[in-house]
Short mmCIF file of C-alpha atoms in Angstrom, two decimals:
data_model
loop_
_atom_site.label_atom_id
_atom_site.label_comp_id
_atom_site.label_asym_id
_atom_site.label_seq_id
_atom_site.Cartn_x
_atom_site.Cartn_y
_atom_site.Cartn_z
CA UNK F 20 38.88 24.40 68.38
CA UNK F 21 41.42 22.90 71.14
CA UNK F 22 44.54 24.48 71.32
CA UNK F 23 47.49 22.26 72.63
CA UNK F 24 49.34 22.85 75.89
CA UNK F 25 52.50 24.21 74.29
CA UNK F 26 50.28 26.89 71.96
CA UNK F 27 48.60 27.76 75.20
CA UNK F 28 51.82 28.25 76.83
CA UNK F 29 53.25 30.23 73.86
CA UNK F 30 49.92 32.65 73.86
CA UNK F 31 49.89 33.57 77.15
CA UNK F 32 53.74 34.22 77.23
CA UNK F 33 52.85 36.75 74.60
CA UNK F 34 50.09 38.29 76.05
CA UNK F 35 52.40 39.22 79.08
CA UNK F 36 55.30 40.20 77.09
CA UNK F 37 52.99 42.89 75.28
CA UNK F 38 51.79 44.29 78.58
CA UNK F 39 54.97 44.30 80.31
CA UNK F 40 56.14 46.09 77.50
CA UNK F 41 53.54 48.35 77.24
CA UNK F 42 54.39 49.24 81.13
CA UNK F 43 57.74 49.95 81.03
CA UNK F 44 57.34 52.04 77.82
CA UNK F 45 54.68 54.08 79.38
CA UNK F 46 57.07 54.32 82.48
CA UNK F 47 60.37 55.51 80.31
CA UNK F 48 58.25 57.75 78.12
CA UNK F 49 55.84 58.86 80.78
CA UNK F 50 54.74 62.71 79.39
CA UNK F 51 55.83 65.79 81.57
CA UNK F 52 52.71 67.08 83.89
CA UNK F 53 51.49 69.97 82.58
CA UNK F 54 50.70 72.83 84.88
CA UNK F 55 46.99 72.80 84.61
CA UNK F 56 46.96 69.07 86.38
CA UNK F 57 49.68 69.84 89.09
CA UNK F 58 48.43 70.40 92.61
CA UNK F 59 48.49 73.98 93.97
CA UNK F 60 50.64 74.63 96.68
CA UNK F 61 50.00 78.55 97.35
CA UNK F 62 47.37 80.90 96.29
CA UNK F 63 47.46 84.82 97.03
CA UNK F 64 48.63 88.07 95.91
CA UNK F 65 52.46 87.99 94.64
CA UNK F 66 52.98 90.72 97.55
CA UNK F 67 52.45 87.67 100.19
CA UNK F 68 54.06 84.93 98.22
CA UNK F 69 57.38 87.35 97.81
CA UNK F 70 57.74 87.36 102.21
CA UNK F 71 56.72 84.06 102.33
CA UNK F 72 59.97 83.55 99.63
CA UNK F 73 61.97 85.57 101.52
CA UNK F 74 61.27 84.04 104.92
CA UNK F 75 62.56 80.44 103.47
CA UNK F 76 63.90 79.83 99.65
CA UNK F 77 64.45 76.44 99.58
CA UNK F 78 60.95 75.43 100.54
CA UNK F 79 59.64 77.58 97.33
CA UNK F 80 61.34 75.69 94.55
CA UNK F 81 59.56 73.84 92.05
CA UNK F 82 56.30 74.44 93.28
CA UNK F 83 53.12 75.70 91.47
CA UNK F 84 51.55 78.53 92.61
CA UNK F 85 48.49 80.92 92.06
CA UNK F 86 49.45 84.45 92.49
CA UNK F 87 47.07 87.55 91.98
CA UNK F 88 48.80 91.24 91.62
CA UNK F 89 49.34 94.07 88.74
CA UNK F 90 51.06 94.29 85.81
CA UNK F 91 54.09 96.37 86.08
CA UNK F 92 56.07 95.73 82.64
CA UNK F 93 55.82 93.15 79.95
CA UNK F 94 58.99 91.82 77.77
CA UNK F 95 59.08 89.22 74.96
CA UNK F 96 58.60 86.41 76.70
CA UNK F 97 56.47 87.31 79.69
CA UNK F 98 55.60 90.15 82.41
CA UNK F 99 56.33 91.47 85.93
CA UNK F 100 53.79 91.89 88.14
CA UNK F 101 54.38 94.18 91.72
CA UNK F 102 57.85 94.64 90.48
CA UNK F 103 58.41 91.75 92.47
CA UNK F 104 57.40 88.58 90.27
CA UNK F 105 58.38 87.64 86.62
CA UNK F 106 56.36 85.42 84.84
CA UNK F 107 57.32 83.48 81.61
CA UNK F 108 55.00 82.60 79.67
CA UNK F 109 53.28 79.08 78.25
CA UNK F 110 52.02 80.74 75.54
CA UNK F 111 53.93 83.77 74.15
CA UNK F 112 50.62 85.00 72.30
CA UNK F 113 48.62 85.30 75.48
CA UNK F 114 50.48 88.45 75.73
CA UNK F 115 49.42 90.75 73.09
CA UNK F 116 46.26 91.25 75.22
CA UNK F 117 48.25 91.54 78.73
CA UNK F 118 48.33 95.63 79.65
CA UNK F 119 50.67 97.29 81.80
CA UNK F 120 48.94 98.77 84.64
CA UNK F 121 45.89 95.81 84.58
CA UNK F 122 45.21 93.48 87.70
CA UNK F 123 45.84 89.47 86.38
CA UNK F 124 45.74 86.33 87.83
CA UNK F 125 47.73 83.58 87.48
CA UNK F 126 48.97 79.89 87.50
CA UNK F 127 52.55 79.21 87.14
CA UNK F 128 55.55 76.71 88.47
CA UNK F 129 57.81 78.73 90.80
CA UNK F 130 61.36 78.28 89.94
CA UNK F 131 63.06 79.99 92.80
CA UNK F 132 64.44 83.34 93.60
CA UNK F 133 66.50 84.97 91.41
CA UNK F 134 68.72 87.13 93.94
CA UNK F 135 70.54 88.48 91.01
CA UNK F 136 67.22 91.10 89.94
CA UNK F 137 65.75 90.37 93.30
CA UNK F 138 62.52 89.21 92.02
CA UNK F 139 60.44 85.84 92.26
CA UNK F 140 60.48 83.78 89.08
CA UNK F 141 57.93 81.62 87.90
CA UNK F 142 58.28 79.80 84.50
CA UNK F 143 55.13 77.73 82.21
CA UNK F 144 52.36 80.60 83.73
CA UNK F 145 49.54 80.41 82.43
CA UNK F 146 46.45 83.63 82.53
CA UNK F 147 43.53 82.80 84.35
CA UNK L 21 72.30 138.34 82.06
CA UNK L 22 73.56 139.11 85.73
CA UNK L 23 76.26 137.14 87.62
CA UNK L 24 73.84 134.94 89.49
CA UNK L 25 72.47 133.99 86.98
CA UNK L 26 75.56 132.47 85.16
CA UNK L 27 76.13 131.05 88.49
CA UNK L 28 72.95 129.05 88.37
CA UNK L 29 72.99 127.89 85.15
CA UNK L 30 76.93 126.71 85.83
CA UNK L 31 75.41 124.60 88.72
CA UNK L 32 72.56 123.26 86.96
CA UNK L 33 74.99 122.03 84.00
CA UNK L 34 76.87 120.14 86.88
CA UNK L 35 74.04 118.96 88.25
CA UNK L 36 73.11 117.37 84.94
CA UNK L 37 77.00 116.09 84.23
CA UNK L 38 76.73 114.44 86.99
CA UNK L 39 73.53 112.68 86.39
CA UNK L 40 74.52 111.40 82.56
CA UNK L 41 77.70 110.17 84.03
CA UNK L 42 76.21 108.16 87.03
CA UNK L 43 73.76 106.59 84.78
CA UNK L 44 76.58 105.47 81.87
CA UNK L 45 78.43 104.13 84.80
CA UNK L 46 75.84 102.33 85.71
CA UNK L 47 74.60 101.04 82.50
CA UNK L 48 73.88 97.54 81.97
CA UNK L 49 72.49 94.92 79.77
CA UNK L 50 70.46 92.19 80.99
CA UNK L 51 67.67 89.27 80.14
CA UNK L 52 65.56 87.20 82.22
CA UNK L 53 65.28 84.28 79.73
CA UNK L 54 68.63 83.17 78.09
CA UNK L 55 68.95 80.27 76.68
CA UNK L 56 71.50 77.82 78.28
CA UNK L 57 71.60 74.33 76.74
CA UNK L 58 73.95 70.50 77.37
CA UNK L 59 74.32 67.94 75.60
CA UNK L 60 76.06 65.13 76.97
CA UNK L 61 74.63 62.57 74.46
CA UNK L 62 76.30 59.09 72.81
CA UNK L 63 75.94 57.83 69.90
CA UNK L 64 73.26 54.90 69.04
CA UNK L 65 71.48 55.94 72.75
CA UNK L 66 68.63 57.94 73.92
CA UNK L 67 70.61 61.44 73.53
CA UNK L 68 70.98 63.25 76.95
CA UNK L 69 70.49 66.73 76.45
CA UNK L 70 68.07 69.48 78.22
CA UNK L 71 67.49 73.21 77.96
CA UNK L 72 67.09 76.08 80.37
CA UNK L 73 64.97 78.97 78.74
CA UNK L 74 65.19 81.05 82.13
CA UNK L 75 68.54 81.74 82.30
CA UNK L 76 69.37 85.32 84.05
CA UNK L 77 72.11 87.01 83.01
CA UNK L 78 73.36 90.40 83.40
CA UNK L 79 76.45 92.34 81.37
CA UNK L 80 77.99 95.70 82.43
CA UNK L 81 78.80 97.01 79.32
CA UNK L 82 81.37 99.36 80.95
CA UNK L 83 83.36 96.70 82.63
CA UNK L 84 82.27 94.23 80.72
CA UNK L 85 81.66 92.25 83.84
CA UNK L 86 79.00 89.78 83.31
CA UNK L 87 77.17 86.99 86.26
CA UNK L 88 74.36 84.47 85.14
CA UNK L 89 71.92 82.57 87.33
CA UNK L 90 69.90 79.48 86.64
CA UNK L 91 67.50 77.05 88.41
CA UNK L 92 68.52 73.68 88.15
CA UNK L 93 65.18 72.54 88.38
CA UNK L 94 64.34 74.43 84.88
CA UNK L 95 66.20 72.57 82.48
CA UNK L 96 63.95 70.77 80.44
CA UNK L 97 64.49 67.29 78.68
CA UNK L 98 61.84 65.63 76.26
CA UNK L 99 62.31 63.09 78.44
CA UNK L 100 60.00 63.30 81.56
CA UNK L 101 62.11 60.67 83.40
CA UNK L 102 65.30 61.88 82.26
CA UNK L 103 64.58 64.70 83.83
CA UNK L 104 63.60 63.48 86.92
CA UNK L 105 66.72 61.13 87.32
CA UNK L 106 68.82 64.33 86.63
CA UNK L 107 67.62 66.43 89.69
CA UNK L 108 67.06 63.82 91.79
CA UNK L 109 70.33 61.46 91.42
CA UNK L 110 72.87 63.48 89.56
CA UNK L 111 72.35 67.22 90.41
CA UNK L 112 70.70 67.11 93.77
CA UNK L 113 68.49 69.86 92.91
CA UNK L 114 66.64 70.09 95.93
CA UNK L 115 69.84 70.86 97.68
CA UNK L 116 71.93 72.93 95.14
CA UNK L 117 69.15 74.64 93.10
CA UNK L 118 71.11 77.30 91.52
CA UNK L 119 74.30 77.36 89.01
CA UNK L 120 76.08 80.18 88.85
CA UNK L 121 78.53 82.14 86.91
CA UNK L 122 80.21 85.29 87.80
CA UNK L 123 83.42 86.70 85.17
CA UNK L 124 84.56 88.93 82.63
CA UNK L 125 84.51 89.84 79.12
CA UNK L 126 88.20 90.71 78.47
CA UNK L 127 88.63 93.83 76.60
CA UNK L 128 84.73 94.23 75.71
CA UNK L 129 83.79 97.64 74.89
CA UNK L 130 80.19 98.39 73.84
CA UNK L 131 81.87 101.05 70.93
CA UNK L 132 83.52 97.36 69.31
CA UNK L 133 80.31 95.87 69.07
CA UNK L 134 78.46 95.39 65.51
CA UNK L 135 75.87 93.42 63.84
CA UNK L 136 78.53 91.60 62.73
CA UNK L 137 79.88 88.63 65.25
CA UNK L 138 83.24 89.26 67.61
CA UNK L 139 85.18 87.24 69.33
CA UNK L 140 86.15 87.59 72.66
CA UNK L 141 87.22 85.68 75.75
CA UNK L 142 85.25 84.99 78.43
CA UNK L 143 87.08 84.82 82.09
CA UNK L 144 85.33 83.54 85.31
CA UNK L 145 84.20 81.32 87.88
CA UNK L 146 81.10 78.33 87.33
CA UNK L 147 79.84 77.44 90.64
CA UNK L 148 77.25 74.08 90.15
CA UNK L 149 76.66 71.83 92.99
CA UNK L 150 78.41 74.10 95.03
CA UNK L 151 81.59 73.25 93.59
CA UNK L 152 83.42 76.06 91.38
CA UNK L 153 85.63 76.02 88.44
CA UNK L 154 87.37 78.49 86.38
CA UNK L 155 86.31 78.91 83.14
CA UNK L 156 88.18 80.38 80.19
CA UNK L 157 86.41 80.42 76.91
CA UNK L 158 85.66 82.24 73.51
CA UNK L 159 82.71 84.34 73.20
CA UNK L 160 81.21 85.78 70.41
CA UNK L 161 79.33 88.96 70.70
CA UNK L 162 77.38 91.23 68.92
CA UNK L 163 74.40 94.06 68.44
CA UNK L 164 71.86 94.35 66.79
CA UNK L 165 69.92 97.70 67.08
CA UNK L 166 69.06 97.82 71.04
CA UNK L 167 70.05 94.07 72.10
CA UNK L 168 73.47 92.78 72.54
CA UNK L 169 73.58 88.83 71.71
CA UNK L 170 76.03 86.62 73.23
CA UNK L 171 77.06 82.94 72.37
CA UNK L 172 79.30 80.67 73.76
CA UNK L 173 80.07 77.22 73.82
CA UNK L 174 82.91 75.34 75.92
CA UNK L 175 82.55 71.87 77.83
CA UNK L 176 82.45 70.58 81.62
CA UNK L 177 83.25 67.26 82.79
CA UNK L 178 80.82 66.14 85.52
CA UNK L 179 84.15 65.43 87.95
CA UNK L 180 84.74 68.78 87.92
CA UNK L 181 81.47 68.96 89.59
CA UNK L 182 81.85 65.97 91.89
CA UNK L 183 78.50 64.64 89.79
CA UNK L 184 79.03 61.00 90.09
CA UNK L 185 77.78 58.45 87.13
CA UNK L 186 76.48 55.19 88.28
CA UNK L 187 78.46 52.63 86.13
CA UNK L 188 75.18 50.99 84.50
CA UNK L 189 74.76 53.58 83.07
CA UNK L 190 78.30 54.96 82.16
CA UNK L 191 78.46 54.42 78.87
CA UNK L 192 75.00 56.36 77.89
CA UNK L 193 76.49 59.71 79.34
CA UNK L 194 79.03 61.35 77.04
CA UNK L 195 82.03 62.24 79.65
CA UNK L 196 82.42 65.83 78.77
CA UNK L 197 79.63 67.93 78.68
CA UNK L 198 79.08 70.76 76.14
CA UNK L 199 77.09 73.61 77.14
CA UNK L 200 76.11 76.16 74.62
CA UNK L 201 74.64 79.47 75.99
CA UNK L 202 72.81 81.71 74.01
CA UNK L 203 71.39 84.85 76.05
CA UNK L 204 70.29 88.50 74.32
CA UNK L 205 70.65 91.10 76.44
CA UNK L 206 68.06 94.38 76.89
CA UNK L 207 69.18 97.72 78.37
CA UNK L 208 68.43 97.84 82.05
CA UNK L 209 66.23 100.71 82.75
#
């Protein structure tokens, strides 16, 4: 089978409009990261991540961080931990096995500081 | 019963008046995770719109003074990129990561609330960017058994804002913005 010049042309005209399709499709539609694959950027109790908050806000934002501490109250949607850090949930049903008064540990993407409740606020945590 | 006795008791009653009164005083609503939505979408494009499930909020329901906090940062958009493009080149999150609002219910007494919806009007100041504006909108309010829901809906331009819309892509961003907030409040213990 010989192809002429012109089909050849044609073909391999195709072939890269598919791929550069592809590529800027995948770039538009690109999926968010999801916590579990973003890099860690502080790991400790929630006691040293609240005076390393304190010390400088605007370095703290949008990060994710590993924080270890107690329970101190639960809500709806997620639970406080020292009294100092709230922590929203991924998954809402994680919680019905979350006790006050237990020691957790967790992974979750830190907002900023919410200086209205003067407490830490972390959003997409996760239970490890 | 003797004298000092009465006496006693009369102080102890104060004592407790006291208490009950500072803590109604005091008495507010609040939640950690209100809803606050936009939607600045046009028609026949990918629609523009994110939400903000972390929305703080906090209501004194003797005042009826009410302030709201939110991270820039978590509004989300189905749209990874859109997203990105949004804090990086239109809101400048890394720079001015909160919005805030700080105002007043007019006339809102917790006694006029019901399961049923009210209107009221909502008075205050929007500060995004840095930049503030005065806001004056309806809000409807009610309670059911221990939380007190508020809605609201009124629109922003992004001039007020000083948010500045590259021309390409102009006509893909609706020029007023409607927010819609959505928050239930908790007693504050």
């Amino acid at each position: 089978m010989s192809l002429s010049k012109r089909s050849k042309l044609l073909f391999i005209v195709l072939i890269l409009l598919i791929i550069g399709g592809y590529a800027s499709y995948s770039y538009i539609y690109k999926s968010h990261p999801t916590i579990e694959e973003l890099e860690v950027k502080f790991s400790g109790t929630s006691k040293e991540f609240l005076e390393k908050v304190k010390t400088d806000t605007t370095v703290w934002q949008d990060v994710i961080v590993e924080l270890s501490g107690v329970v101190t109250a639960k809500d709806e949607q997620g639970i406080m931990i020292d009294n100092s850090t709230y922590c929203q949930l991924k998954d809402k049903t994680a919680l019905g096995t979350i006790k006050e008064g237990e020691s957790i540990a967790i992974k979750g993407r830190m907002i900023g500081y919410d200086d209205l409740l003067e407490e830490v606020k972390l959003d997409q945590t996760i239970i490890k | 019963m003797d004298f000092s006795k009465i006496n006693t008791m009369k102080h102890i009653l104060i004592l407790v008046a006291i208490c009950t009164s500072t803590l109604t005083t005091a008495q507010k609503y609040y939640t950690k995770t209100g809803t606050t939505e936009f939607k600045a979408s046009v028609d026949a494009f990918e629609p523009v719109e994110a939400k903000n499930e972390s929305t703080t909020a906090i209501l004194n329901v003797e005042t009826g003074e009410m302030a709201a906090l939110l991270f820039i940062k978590a509004f989300h958009f189905k749209i990874a990129l859109m997203q990105e493009h949004f804090n990086e080149n239109y809101m400048d999150s890394d720079r001015f990561p909160k919005a805030t609002f700080k105002g007043k219910v007019e006339g809102f007494s917790l006694e006029m609330l019901s399961n049923s919806e009210k209107e009221f009007t909502l008075k205050g100041t929007l500060i995004i960017r840095g930049k503030e504006k005065n806001i004056e909108t309806p809000i409807r309010i009610k309670k059911i058994e221990e939380k007190i829901v508020l809605i609201s809906e009124f629109n922003v331009s992004p001039q007020d804002f000083d948010i500045t819309i590259p021309s390409i892509v102009r006509n893909k961003i609706a020029e007023s913005i409607h927010l819609k907030l959505c928050y239930e409040l908790v007693k504050k213990k």
